[in-house]
PDB file of C-alpha atoms in Angstrom:
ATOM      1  CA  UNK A   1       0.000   0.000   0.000  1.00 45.00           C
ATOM      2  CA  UNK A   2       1.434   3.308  -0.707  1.00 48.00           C
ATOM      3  CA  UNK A   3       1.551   6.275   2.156  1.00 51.00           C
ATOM      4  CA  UNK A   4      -1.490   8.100   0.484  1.00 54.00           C
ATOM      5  CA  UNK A   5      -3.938   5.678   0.046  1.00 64.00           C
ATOM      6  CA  UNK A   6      -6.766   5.164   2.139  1.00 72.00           C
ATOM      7  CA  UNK A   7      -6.800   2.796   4.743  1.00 81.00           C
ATOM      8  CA  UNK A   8     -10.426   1.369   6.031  1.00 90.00           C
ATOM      9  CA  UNK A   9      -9.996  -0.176   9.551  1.00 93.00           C
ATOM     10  CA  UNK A  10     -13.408  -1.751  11.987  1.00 94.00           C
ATOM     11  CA  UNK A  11     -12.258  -0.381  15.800  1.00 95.00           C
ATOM     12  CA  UNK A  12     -14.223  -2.295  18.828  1.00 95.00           C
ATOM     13  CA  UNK A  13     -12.904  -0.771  22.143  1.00 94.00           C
ATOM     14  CA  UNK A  14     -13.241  -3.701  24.121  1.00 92.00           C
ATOM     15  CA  UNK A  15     -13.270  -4.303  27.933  1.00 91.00           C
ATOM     16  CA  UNK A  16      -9.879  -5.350  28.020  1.00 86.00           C
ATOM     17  CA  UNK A  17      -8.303  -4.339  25.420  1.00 92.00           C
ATOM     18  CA  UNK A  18      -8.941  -2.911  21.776  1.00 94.00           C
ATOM     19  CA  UNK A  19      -9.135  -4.645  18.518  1.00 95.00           C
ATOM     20  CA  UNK A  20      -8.437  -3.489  14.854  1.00 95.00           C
ATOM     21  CA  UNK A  21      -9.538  -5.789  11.931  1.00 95.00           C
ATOM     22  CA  UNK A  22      -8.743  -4.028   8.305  1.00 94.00           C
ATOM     23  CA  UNK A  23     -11.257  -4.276   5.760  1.00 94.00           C
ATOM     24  CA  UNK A  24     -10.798  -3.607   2.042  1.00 88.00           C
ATOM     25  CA  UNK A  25     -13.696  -2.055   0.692  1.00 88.00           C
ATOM     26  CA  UNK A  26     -16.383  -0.473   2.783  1.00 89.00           C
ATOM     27  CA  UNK A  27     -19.098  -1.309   0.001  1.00 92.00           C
ATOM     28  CA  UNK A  28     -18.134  -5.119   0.444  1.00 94.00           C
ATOM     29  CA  UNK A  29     -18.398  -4.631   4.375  1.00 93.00           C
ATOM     30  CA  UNK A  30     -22.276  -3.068   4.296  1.00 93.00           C
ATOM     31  CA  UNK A  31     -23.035  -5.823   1.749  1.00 95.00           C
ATOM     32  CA  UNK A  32     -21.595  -8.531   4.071  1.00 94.00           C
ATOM     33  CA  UNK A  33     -23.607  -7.383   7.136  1.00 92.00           C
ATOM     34  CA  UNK A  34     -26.923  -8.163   5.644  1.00 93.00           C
ATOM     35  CA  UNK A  35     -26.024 -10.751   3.257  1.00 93.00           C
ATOM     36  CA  UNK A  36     -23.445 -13.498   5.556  1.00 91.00           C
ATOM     37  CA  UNK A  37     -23.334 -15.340   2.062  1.00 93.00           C
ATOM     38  CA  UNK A  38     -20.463 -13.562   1.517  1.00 92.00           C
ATOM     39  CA  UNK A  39     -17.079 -14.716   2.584  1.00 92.00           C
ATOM     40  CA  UNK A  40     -15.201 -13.181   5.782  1.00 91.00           C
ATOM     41  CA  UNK A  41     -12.002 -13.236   3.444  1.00 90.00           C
ATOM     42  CA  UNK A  42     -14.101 -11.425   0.794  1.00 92.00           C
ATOM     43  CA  UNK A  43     -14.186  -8.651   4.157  1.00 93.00           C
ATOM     44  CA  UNK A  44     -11.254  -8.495   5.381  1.00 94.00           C
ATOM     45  CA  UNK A  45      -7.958  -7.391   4.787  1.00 89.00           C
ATOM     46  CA  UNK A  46      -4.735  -9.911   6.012  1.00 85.00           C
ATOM     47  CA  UNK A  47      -7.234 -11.472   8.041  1.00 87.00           C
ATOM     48  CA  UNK A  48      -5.927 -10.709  11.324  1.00 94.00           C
ATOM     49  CA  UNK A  49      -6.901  -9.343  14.281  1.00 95.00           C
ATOM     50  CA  UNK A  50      -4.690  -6.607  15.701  1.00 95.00           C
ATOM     51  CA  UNK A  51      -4.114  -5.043  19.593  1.00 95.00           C
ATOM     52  CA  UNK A  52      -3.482  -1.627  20.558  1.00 91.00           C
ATOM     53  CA  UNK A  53      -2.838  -2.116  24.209  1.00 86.00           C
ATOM     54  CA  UNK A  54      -5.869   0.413  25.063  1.00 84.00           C
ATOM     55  CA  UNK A  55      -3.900   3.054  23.184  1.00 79.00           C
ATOM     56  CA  UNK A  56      -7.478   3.709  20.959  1.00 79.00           C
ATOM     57  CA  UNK A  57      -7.374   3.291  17.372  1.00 78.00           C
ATOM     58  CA  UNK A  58      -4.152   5.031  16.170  1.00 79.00           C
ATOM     59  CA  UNK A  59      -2.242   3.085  18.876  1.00 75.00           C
ATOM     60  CA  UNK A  60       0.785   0.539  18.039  1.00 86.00           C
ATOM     61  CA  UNK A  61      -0.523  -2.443  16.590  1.00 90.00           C
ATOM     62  CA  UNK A  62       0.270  -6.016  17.699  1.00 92.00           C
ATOM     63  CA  UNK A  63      -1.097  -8.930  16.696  1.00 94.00           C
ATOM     64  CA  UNK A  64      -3.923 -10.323  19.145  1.00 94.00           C
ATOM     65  CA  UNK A  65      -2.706 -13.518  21.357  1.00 95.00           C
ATOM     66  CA  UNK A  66      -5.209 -15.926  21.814  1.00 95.00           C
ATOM     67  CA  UNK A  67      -5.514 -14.863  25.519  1.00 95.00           C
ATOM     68  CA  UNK A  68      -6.621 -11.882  24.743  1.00 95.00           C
ATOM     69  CA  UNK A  69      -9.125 -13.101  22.676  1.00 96.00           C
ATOM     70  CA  UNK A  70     -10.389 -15.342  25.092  1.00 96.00           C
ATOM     71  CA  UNK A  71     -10.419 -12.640  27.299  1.00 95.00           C
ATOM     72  CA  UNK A  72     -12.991 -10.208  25.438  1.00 95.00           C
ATOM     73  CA  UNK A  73     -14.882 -12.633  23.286  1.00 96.00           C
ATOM     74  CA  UNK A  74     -14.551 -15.855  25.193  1.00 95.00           C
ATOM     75  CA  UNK A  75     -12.871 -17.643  22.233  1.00 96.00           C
ATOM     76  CA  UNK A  76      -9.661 -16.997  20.247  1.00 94.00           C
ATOM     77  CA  UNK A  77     -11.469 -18.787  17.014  1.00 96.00           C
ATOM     78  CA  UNK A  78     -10.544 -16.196  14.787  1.00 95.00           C
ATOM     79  CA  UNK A  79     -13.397 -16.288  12.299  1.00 94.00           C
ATOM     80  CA  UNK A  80     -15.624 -15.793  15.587  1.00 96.00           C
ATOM     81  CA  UNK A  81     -14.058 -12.858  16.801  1.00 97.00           C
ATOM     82  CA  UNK A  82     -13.681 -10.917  13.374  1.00 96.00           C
ATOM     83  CA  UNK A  83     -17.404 -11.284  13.226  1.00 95.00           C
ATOM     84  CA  UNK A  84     -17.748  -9.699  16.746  1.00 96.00           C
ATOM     85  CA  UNK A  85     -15.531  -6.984  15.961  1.00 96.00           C
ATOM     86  CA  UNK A  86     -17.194  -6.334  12.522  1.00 96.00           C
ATOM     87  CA  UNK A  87     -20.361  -6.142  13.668  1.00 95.00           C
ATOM     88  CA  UNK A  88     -20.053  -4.448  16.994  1.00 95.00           C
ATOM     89  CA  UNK A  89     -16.952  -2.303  16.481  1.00 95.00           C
ATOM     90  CA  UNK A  90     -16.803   0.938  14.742  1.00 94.00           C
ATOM     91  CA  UNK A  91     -15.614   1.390  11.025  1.00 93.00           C
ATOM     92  CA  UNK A  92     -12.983   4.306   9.915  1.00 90.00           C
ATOM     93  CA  UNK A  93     -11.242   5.476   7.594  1.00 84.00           C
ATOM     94  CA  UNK A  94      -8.223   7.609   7.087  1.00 73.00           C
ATOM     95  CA  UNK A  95      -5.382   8.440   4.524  1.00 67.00           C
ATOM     96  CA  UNK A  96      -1.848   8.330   5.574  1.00 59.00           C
ATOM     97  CA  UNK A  97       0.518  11.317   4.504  1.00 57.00           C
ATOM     98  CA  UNK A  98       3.138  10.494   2.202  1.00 55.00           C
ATOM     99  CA  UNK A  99       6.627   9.801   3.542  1.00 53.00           C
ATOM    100  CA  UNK A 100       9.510  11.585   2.117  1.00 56.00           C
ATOM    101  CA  UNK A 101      12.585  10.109   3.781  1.00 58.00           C
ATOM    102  CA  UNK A 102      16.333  10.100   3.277  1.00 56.00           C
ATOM    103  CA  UNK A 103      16.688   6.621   1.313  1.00 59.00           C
ATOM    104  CA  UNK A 104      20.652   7.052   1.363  1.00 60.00           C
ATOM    105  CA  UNK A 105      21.958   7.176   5.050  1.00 59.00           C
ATOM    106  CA  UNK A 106      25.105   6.536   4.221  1.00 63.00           C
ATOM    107  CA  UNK A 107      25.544  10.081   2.810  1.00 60.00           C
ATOM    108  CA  UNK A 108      25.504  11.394   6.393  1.00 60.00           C
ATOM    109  CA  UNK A 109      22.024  13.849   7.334  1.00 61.00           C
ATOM    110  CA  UNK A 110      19.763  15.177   5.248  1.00 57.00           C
ATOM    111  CA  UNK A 111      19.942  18.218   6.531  1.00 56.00           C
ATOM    112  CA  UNK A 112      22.874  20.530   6.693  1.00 54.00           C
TER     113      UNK A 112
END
């Protein structure tokens, strides 16, 4: 993904802790919660379920341990908890700004 593109993201602030699933189109995600025909990969983006250590939703992301699954949703069955999250949690969106870096550190600073 480049650094301008939009990333779509379903937050649940959770008792314990707070989850981030990523979701590829937002269309796809209406569609899926009145039609469950459609495939949870169809949804989802990476399929994983992501922590931020009650830091909200721009927090550092970790993967979720089973334990804390178990914790919040009393399983750690993965497809089980993404469809907790999705429907309960709270979609957003946001675009990144681009990153302009030095590429070349072995020129010394970029600034002088």
């Amino acid at each position: 993904m480049r650094a301008t593109e939009h990333t779509s993201k379903v937050f649940y602030k959770g008792a314990s802790d707070d989850f981030i699933v990523f979701v590829d189109d937002p269309a796809i995600l209406k569609k899926w919660k009145t039609d469950r025909s459609i495939s949870l990969t169809d949804v989802v983006n990476g399929y994983k379920i992501f922590v931020t250590h009650k830091h909200g939703s721009q927090g550092v992301l970790d993967g979720a341990s089973n334990a804390s699954l178990d914790n919040e949703f009393g399983t750690h069955n993965v497809d089980d908890c993404i469809v907790k999250i999705l429907e309960k949690g709270e979609y957003q969106t946001y675009a990144q700004n681009e990153h302009q870096g030095d590429t070349n550190f072995s020129n010394g600073p970029a600034y002088r």
